[in-house]
CSV table of C-alpha atoms in Angstrom, one decimal:
chain,number,residue,atom,x,y,z
W,94,MET,CA,116.8,72.3,137.0
W,95,ALA,CA,119.9,70.0,136.5
W,96,ALA,CA,118.3,66.9,137.6
W,97,PRO,CA,115.2,67.3,135.4
W,98,MET,CA,117.5,68.1,132.5
W,99,ASN,CA,119.7,64.9,133.0
W,100,THR,CA,116.6,62.6,133.2
W,101,CYS,CA,115.3,64.2,129.9
W,102,LYS,CA,118.8,63.8,128.4
W,103,HIS,CA,118.4,60.0,129.1
W,104,LEU,CA,114.9,59.8,127.6
W,105,ILE,CA,116.0,61.4,124.3
W,106,GLY,CA,119.1,59.1,124.2
W,107,THR,CA,116.3,56.3,123.5
W,108,LEU,CA,114.8,58.4,120.8
W,109,THR,CA,117.9,59.4,118.7
W,110,ARG,CA,121.2,58.3,119.3
W,111,ILE,CA,129.4,92.3,119.4
W,112,ARG,CA,126.1,93.1,117.6
W,113,LYS,CA,122.5,92.8,119.0
W,114,PRO,CA,121.2,89.3,118.3
W,115,LYS,CA,118.5,88.9,115.8
W,116,PRO,CA,115.6,86.8,116.5
W,117,ILE,CA,115.9,83.4,114.5
W,118,ASN,CA,113.5,81.1,113.3
W,119,VAL,CA,114.7,77.5,112.7
W,120,CYS,CA,114.0,75.5,109.7
W,121,PHE,CA,112.6,72.1,109.2
W,122,ILE,CA,111.1,70.0,106.5
W,123,ARG,CA,108.2,67.9,107.2
W,124,LYS,CA,107.1,65.2,104.9
W,125,TYR,CA,103.3,64.7,105.5
W,126,LYS,CA,101.3,61.8,104.6
W,127,THR,CA,100.3,63.3,101.2
W,128,GLY,CA,103.7,63.1,100.2
W,129,GLY,CA,104.2,66.9,100.1
W,130,GLU,CA,107.2,68.7,101.4
W,131,PHE,CA,107.3,72.0,103.0
W,132,LEU,CA,110.5,74.1,103.4
W,133,TYR,CA,110.2,76.6,106.0
W,134,SER,CA,112.3,79.9,106.0
W,135,VAL,CA,114.4,81.7,108.9
W,136,GLN,CA,114.0,85.2,110.0
W,137,ASP,CA,117.5,86.1,109.9
W,138,PRO,CA,118.4,86.8,106.4
W,139,LEU,CA,121.9,85.7,106.5
W,140,LEU,CA,121.0,82.4,108.3
W,141,ASN,CA,118.2,81.9,105.7
W,142,SER,CA,120.6,82.3,102.9
W,143,HIS,CA,123.0,79.9,104.4
W,144,TRP,CA,120.2,77.3,104.8
W,145,LEU,CA,119.0,77.5,101.6
W,146,SER,CA,122.5,77.2,99.9
W,147,GLN,CA,123.1,74.0,102.2
W,148,ASN,CA,119.7,72.7,101.7
W,149,LYS,CA,120.3,72.5,97.9
W,150,THR,CA,123.3,70.5,98.1
W,151,GLY,CA,121.8,68.1,100.9
W,152,GLN,CA,123.8,69.4,103.7
W,153,GLU,CA,122.8,69.7,107.2
W,154,LEU,CA,122.3,73.2,109.0
W,155,LYS,CA,125.4,74.0,111.1
W,156,LYS,CA,124.7,74.5,114.8
W,157,PHE,CA,124.4,78.2,115.7
W,158,TYR,CA,124.0,78.4,119.1
W,159,LYS,CA,125.8,77.0,122.5
W,160,ASN,CA,122.8,76.1,124.9
W,161,ALA,CA,119.0,75.5,124.8
W,162,SER,CA,117.3,76.2,128.0
W,163,ILE,CA,113.6,76.8,129.0
W,164,VAL,CA,111.6,79.5,130.7
W,165,GLN,CA,107.9,79.6,131.9
W,166,ASN,CA,105.7,82.4,130.6
W,167,GLN,CA,102.2,83.0,131.4
W,168,GLY,CA,101.5,79.0,131.7
W,169,TRP,CA,103.5,78.2,128.6
W,170,PHE,CA,107.1,76.8,128.3
W,171,GLU,CA,109.3,78.4,125.9
W,172,VAL,CA,112.5,77.2,124.5
W,173,ASN,CA,115.5,79.7,124.4
W,174,LEU,CA,118.6,79.1,122.2
W,175,ASP,CA,121.4,81.0,123.9
W,176,GLN,CA,119.5,84.3,124.3
W,177,ARG,CA,117.1,83.8,121.6
W,178,LYS,CA,113.6,82.8,122.0
W,179,LEU,CA,113.0,79.8,119.6
W,180,ARG,CA,110.3,80.3,117.0
W,181,THR,CA,108.2,77.9,114.5
W,182,PRO,CA,108.9,77.7,110.9
W,183,THR,CA,106.1,80.3,110.1
W,184,GLY,CA,107.5,82.7,112.8
W,185,ASN,CA,105.2,81.9,115.7
W,186,LEU,CA,106.6,82.0,119.4
W,187,PHE,CA,107.7,78.3,120.2
W,188,GLN,CA,105.8,77.3,123.4
W,189,VAL,CA,104.6,74.1,124.6
W,190,PRO,CA,102.1,73.4,127.3
W,191,SER,CA,104.0,71.1,129.7
W,192,GLU,CA,107.4,71.2,131.4
W,193,PRO,CA,108.6,67.8,130.8
W,194,LEU,CA,107.9,68.3,126.9
W,195,ALA,CA,110.1,71.6,127.1
W,196,LEU,CA,112.7,70.0,128.9
W,197,ALA,CA,112.7,67.2,126.3
W,198,ILE,CA,112.8,69.5,123.5
W,199,ALA,CA,115.7,71.5,124.9
W,200,THR,CA,117.6,68.1,125.3
W,201,GLU,CA,116.9,67.5,121.6
W,202,TRP,CA,118.6,70.7,120.7
W,203,ASN,CA,121.4,70.2,123.1
W,204,SER,CA,121.9,66.8,121.9
W,205,GLN,CA,122.7,68.4,118.6
W,206,LYS,CA,126.7,68.5,117.7
W,207,GLU,CA,128.2,70.4,114.8
W,208,THR,CA,125.2,70.1,112.7
W,209,ILE,CA,121.3,70.0,113.4
W,210,LYS,CA,119.8,66.6,112.7
W,211,ARG,CA,116.2,68.0,112.1
W,212,GLN,CA,115.0,64.5,111.1
W,213,ALA,CA,115.6,63.4,114.4
W,214,MET,CA,113.9,65.9,116.3
W,215,HIS,CA,110.5,64.5,116.5
W,216,LEU,CA,109.1,66.4,119.4
W,217,THR,CA,110.2,69.6,118.3
W,218,THR,CA,108.7,68.8,114.9
W,219,LEU,CA,105.5,67.6,116.5
W,220,SER,CA,105.1,70.9,118.5
W,221,ASN,CA,105.8,73.0,115.5
W,222,THR,CA,102.9,71.2,113.6
W,223,VAL,CA,100.6,72.0,116.4
W,224,LEU,CA,101.7,75.5,116.6
W,225,ASP,CA,101.7,76.2,112.9
W,226,ASN,CA,99.2,74.1,111.5
W,227,PRO,CA,100.8,74.0,108.2
W,228,MET,CA,98.1,71.9,106.6
W,229,GLN,CA,95.2,74.2,107.9
W,230,ARG,CA,93.4,71.0,109.4
W,231,SER,CA,90.6,70.8,111.7
W,232,ARG,CA,90.3,68.6,114.7
W,233,GLY,CA,87.5,66.9,112.6
W,234,ASP,CA,90.0,66.3,109.9
W,235,ILE,CA,92.5,64.8,112.2
W,236,VAL,CA,90.1,62.5,113.9
W,237,ARG,CA,88.7,61.2,110.6
W,238,GLY,CA,92.3,60.6,109.4
W,239,VAL,CA,93.1,58.6,112.4
W,240,LEU,CA,89.8,56.7,112.2
W,241,HIS,CA,90.7,55.7,108.8
W,242,PHE,CA,93.4,53.3,110.0
W,243,LEU,CA,90.6,51.4,111.8
W,244,GLU,CA,89.7,49.7,108.6
W,245,THR,CA,93.1,49.2,107.4
W,246,ASP,CA,94.8,48.6,110.7
W,247,THR,CA,98.0,46.5,110.3
W,248,ILE,CA,96.8,43.7,112.6
W,249,LEU,CA,93.4,43.0,111.0
W,250,TYR,CA,94.9,41.9,107.8
W,251,ARG,CA,96.1,38.2,107.8
W,252,SER,CA,98.2,36.2,105.2
W,253,THR,CA,97.1,32.7,104.8
W,254,GLU,CA,100.5,31.6,103.4
W,255,PRO,CA,102.7,30.2,104.3
W,256,GLN,CA,101.1,28.3,107.1
W,257,GLU,CA,104.0,29.2,109.7
W,258,PHE,CA,103.3,32.8,109.0
W,259,LEU,CA,99.5,32.5,109.6
W,260,GLU,CA,100.3,30.7,112.8
W,261,LEU,CA,102.8,33.5,114.0
W,262,GLN,CA,100.1,36.3,113.1
W,263,LYS,CA,97.7,34.4,115.3
W,264,GLN,CA,100.2,34.0,118.3
W,265,GLU,CA,101.5,37.8,118.2
W,266,TRP,CA,98.3,39.7,116.9
W,267,ASP,CA,95.2,37.7,118.4
W,268,PRO,CA,96.3,38.7,122.2
W,269,VAL,CA,96.3,42.5,121.2
W,270,LEU,CA,93.0,42.2,119.2
W,271,LYS,CA,91.3,40.4,122.2
W,272,TRP,CA,92.7,43.0,124.5
W,273,PHE,CA,91.1,45.8,122.4
W,274,ARG,CA,87.9,44.1,122.1
W,275,SER,CA,87.6,43.4,125.9
W,276,SER,CA,89.2,46.8,127.0
W,277,TYR,CA,86.6,48.9,124.6
W,278,GLN,CA,83.8,46.6,124.8
W,279,VAL,CA,83.7,46.7,120.8
W,280,GLU,CA,83.5,43.8,118.3
W,281,LEU,CA,86.2,43.8,115.5
W,282,ASP,CA,87.2,40.9,113.4
W,283,SER,CA,90.5,40.3,111.4
W,284,THR,CA,90.3,39.4,107.6
W,285,THR,CA,92.2,37.2,105.1
W,286,SER,CA,90.6,39.2,102.1
W,287,LEU,CA,91.8,42.3,100.5
W,288,MET,CA,88.6,43.9,101.2
W,289,PRO,CA,88.4,46.1,104.4
W,290,PRO,CA,86.8,44.3,107.4
W,291,GLU,CA,83.4,45.6,108.1
W,292,ILE,CA,83.4,48.3,111.1
W,293,PRO,CA,80.4,48.0,113.5
W,294,GLU,CA,78.9,51.4,114.0
W,295,LYS,CA,79.1,50.8,117.9
W,296,THR,CA,82.9,50.1,117.4
W,297,GLU,CA,83.4,53.4,115.4
W,298,GLU,CA,81.5,55.4,117.9
W,299,VAL,CA,83.6,54.2,121.0
W,300,ILE,CA,86.8,54.9,119.1
W,301,THR,CA,85.8,58.2,117.9
W,302,ARG,CA,84.9,59.2,121.5
W,303,ARG,CA,88.4,57.8,122.6
W,304,VAL,CA,90.1,59.8,120.0
W,305,ASN,CA,88.1,62.8,120.6
W,306,SER,CA,89.0,62.7,124.3
W,307,LEU,CA,92.5,63.8,123.4
W,308,ASN,CA,93.4,67.5,123.4
W,309,ASP,CA,94.8,69.2,120.2
W,310,TRP,CA,98.3,68.5,121.2
W,311,ALA,CA,98.1,64.9,122.4
W,312,LEU,CA,95.8,64.3,119.2
W,313,VAL,CA,98.6,65.5,116.8
W,314,GLY,CA,101.0,63.1,118.6
W,315,PHE,CA,98.5,60.1,118.7
W,316,GLN,CA,98.1,60.7,115.1
W,317,TYR,CA,101.8,60.8,114.4
W,318,GLY,CA,102.2,57.1,116.3
W,319,VAL,CA,99.1,55.7,114.5
W,320,GLU,CA,100.6,56.7,110.9
W,321,ASN,CA,104.0,55.3,111.9
W,322,LEU,CA,102.5,51.9,113.1
W,323,LYS,CA,99.9,51.8,110.4
W,324,SER,CA,97.6,50.7,113.4
W,325,ILE,CA,95.4,52.6,115.7
W,326,ILE,CA,95.0,49.4,117.8
W,327,LEU,CA,98.6,49.2,118.6
W,328,MET,CA,99.0,53.0,119.2
W,329,LEU,CA,96.0,52.6,121.7
W,330,ALA,CA,97.8,49.8,123.4
W,331,ILE,CA,100.9,51.9,123.9
W,332,THR,CA,99.0,54.9,125.2
W,333,ASP,CA,96.9,52.7,127.6
W,334,LYS,CA,100.1,50.9,128.7
W,335,ARG,CA,99.3,47.6,127.4
W,336,LEU,CA,102.5,47.5,125.1
W,337,THR,CA,105.8,48.9,125.1
W,338,VAL,CA,106.9,50.9,122.1
W,339,GLU,CA,109.6,47.9,121.0
W,340,LYS,CA,106.8,45.4,121.2
W,341,ALA,CA,104.1,47.4,119.4
W,342,VAL,CA,107.1,48.2,116.6
W,343,GLN,CA,108.0,44.6,116.5
W,344,LEU,CA,104.1,43.7,115.9
W,345,ALA,CA,103.9,46.6,113.3
W,346,ARG,CA,106.8,44.8,111.3
W,347,LEU,CA,105.8,41.5,111.9
W,348,GLU,CA,105.8,40.6,108.1
W,349,THR,CA,109.2,42.0,107.5
W,350,LEU,CA,110.5,40.4,110.6
W,351,TYR,CA,109.2,37.1,109.3
W,352,GLN,CA,110.8,37.7,105.9
W,353,THR,CA,114.4,38.5,107.3
W,354,LYS,CA,114.2,35.3,109.2
W,355,ILE,CA,113.6,33.3,106.0
W,356,TRP,CA,115.9,35.1,103.7
W,357,GLY,CA,118.2,36.9,105.8
W,358,ASN,CA,118.8,40.4,107.0
W,359,VAL,CA,120.3,43.2,105.0
W,360,GLN,CA,123.2,44.3,107.0
W,361,TRP,CA,122.4,47.5,109.1
W,362,HIS,CA,119.5,48.4,106.6
W,363,HIS,CA,116.6,46.6,108.6
W,364,ASP,CA,118.3,47.4,112.1
W,365,VAL,CA,118.3,51.0,111.2
W,366,ASP,CA,114.7,50.8,110.0
W,367,ILE,CA,113.5,49.3,113.4
W,368,TYR,CA,115.4,51.8,115.5
W,369,GLN,CA,114.2,54.8,113.5
W,370,LEU,CA,110.9,53.5,113.7
W,371,GLN,CA,111.0,53.1,117.6
W,372,SER,CA,112.4,56.5,117.7
W,373,ARG,CA,109.4,58.1,115.9
W,374,VAL,CA,106.8,56.2,117.9
W,375,ALA,CA,108.6,56.7,121.3
W,376,ALA,CA,108.4,60.5,120.5
W,377,ALA,CA,104.7,60.2,119.5
W,378,ALA,CA,103.9,58.3,122.9
W,379,LEU,CA,105.8,60.9,125.0
W,380,PHE,CA,104.3,63.7,123.3
W,381,VAL,CA,100.8,62.2,124.1
W,382,HIS,CA,101.9,61.7,127.6
W,383,TRP,CA,103.2,65.2,128.3
W,384,CYS,CA,100.4,66.8,126.4
W,385,SER,CA,97.8,65.1,128.1
W,386,ASN,CA,95.2,66.9,130.1
W,387,ASP,CA,96.6,65.8,133.6
W,388,MET,CA,100.3,66.7,132.4
W,389,ALA,CA,99.6,70.1,130.6
W,390,THR,CA,98.0,73.4,130.9
W,391,THR,CA,95.2,73.6,128.5
W,392,HIS,CA,95.5,76.3,126.0
W,393,LYS,CA,93.6,77.0,122.6
W,394,THR,CA,95.2,76.1,119.5
W,395,THR,CA,94.8,76.8,115.7
W,396,TYR,CA,93.2,73.4,115.3
W,397,SER,CA,90.4,74.5,117.8
W,398,ASN,CA,89.8,77.4,115.4
W,399,GLN,CA,89.4,75.6,112.1
W,400,THR,CA,86.1,74.8,111.2
């Protein structure tokens, strides 16, 4: 187990820089696209009280365990914090469908120092989202949300001024759009208008089938990547191994990069934004890969139960 764990520590490094024990359920704050904020409680009343008092002052939750490990149970992979089973914000048993994902999540927990940086634990948060389905969304809801980005895709909207930026957009975005058309045998044009481009019916059908081919777990990760990049095309290019995460993030932030080249970089601010976005998108890409049908055991989820 040591060798895989060390490998996962390296991967996660790119994403983030005597009484009977009581079961503990870990807290997270998860902001969704709607702007809503959800505060999850803890099963242990002492820890719950401690978390609530710290959250009001904006402080981090203190680390309360020494080691995170994984165990296989009936086709699932669970995460233990010391001898306690990790649970989701609503109290469900925390379990994921693939060993690499479980190892990476255990590494997220082992990477925490004195306090728990919840905002940087993207794989844990994505898993909690699948297991709890806090927004009570169906697969259809998620697929429709993803497809919405097809008509608002970042690389489809072109600025005509200044001329230098227009040429930069053509140079950087056109090859990806050309790949997308060729790879999926669809038609899709960019626009310089504020109005959404016309999406041919066949194009929508093809991309709908592609998104629907993802299982429930991979679908949630894919959605997370699309929402962060503001582009379904760029996320497909990542999952199809056409682009690296770093390149996709660069393309998603092309206008910002151009502006900072002209007007200068705000010290630390822009670099931090880039690294945080890379971390989120990398987590989404890994989540999709590790939860894909050839990597994970197939399990029914709450998304499958929604109508």
